[in-house]
mmCIF file of C-alpha atoms in Angstrom:
data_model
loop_
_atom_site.group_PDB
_atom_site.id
_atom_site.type_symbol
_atom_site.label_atom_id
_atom_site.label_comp_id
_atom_site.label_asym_id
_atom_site.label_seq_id
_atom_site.Cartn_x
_atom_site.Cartn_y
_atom_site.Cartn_z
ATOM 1 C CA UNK A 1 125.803 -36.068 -46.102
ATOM 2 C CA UNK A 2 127.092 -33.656 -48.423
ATOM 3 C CA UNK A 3 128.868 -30.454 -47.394
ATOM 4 C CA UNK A 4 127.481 -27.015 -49.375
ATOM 5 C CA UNK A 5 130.647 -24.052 -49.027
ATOM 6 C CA UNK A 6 128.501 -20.929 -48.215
ATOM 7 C CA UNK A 7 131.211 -17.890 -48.654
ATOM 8 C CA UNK A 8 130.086 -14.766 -47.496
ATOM 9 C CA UNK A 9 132.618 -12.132 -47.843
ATOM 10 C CA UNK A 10 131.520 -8.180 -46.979
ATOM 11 C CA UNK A 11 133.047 -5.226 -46.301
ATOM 12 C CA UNK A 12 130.502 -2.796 -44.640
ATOM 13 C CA UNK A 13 128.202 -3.538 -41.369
ATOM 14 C CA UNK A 14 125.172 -3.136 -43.472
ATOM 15 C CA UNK A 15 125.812 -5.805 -45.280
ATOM 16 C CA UNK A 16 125.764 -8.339 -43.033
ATOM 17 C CA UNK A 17 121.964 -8.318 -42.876
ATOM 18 C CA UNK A 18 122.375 -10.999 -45.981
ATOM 19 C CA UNK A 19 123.700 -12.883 -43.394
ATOM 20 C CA UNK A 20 119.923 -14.029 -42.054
ATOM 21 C CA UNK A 21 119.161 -14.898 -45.850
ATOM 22 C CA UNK A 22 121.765 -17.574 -46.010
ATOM 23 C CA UNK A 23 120.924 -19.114 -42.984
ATOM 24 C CA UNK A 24 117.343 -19.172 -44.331
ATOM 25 C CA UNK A 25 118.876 -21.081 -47.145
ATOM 26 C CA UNK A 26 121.080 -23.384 -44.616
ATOM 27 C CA UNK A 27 117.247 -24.338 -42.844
ATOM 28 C CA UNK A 28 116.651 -25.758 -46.173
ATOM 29 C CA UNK A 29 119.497 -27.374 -47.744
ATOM 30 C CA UNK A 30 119.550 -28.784 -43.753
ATOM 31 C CA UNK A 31 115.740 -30.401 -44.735
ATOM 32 C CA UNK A 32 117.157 -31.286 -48.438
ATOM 33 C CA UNK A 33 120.397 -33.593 -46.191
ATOM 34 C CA UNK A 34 122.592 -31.565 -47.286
ATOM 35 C CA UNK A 35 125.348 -29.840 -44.727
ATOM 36 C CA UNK A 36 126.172 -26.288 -45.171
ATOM 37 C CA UNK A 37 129.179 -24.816 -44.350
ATOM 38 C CA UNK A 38 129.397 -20.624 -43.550
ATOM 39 C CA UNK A 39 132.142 -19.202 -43.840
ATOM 40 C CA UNK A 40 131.975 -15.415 -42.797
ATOM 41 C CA UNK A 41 134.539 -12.795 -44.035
ATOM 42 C CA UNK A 42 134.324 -9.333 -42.651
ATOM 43 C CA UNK A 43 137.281 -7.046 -45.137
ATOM 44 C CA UNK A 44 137.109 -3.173 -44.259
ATOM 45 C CA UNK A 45 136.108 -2.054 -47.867
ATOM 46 C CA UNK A 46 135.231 -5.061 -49.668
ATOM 47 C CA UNK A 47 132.463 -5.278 -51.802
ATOM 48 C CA UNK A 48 129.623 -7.745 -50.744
ATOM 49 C CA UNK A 49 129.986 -10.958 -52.233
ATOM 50 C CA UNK A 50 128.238 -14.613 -51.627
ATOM 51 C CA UNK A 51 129.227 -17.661 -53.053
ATOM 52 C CA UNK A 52 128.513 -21.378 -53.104
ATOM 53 C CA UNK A 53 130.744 -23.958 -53.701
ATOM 54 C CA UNK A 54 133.237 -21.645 -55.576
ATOM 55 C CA UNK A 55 130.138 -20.125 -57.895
ATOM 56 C CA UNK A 56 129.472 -16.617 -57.084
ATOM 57 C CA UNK A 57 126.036 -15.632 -56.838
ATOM 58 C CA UNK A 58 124.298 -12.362 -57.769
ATOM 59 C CA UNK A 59 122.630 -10.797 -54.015
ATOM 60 C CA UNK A 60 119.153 -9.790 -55.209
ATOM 61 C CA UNK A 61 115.573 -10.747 -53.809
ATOM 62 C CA UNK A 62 116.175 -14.232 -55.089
ATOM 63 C CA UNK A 63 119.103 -15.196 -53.020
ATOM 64 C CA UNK A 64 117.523 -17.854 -50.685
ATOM 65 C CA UNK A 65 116.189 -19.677 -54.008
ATOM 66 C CA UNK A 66 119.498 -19.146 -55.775
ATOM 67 C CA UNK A 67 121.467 -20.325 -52.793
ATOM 68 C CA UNK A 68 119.860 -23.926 -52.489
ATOM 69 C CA UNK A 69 119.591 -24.301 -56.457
ATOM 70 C CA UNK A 70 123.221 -23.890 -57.115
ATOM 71 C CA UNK A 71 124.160 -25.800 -54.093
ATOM 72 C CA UNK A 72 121.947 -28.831 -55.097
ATOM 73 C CA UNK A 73 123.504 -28.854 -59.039
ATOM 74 C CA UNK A 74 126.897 -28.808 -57.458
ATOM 75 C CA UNK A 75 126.227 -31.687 -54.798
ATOM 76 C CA UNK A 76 124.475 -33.349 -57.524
ATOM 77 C CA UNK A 77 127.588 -32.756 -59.961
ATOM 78 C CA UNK A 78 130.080 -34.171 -57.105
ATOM 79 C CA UNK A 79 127.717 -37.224 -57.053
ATOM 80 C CA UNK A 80 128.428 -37.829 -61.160
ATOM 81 C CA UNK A 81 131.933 -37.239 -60.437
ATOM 82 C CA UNK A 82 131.900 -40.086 -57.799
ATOM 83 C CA UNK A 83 130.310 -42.539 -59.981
ATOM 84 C CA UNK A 84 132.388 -42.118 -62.418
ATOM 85 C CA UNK A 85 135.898 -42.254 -60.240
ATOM 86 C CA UNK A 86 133.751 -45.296 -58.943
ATOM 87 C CA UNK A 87 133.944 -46.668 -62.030
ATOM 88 C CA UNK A 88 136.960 -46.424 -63.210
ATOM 89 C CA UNK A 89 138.279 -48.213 -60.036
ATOM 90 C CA UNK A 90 136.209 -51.061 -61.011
ATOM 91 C CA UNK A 91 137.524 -51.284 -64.324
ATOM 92 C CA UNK A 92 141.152 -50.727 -63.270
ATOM 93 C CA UNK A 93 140.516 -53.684 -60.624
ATOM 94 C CA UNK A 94 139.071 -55.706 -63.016
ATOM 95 C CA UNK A 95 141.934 -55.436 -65.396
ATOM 96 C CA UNK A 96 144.422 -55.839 -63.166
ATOM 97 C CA UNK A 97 142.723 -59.494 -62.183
ATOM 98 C CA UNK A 98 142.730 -60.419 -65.618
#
């Protein structure tokens, strides 16, 4: 199972209502086998940020679609990236029998 980084990082109390969206998107990645991870950063004064995987995400009416979207094309990106490291072992074992 893969492991989605869900960042949310706010700095007002009224912000943490975005909190219910993202675990809305955590029920589905959950149904998609993927496994998120929240992490939740509360900073006095910050300004209200979400991000997946590294990507930072815009917080609009959207966010549980934009959530799962961007964590599936980065699990599916990590999944090309194993392949290909995959790969190359082969071909460096392969060589080195030779």
């Amino acid at each position: 199972m893969r492991r989605v980084w869900i960042t949310i990082v706010y700095g007002e109390i009224f912000d943490a209502n975005v909190i219910n969206a993202v675990f809305a998107a955590a029920h589905d990645l959950r149904k998609l086998g993927l496994e998120p991870v929240i992490v939740q950063v509360y900073n006095p004064g910050s300004q209200l940020r979400i991000s997946v995987n590294g990507i930072y995400l815009n917080v609009d009416e959207n966010l549980v679609d934009e959530i799962v979207s961007t964590a599936l094309e980065t699990a599916s990106y990590e999944e090309v990236l194993d392949n290909i490291c995959f790969l190359k072992r082969k071909c460096v074992a392969s060589m080195e029998c030779n």
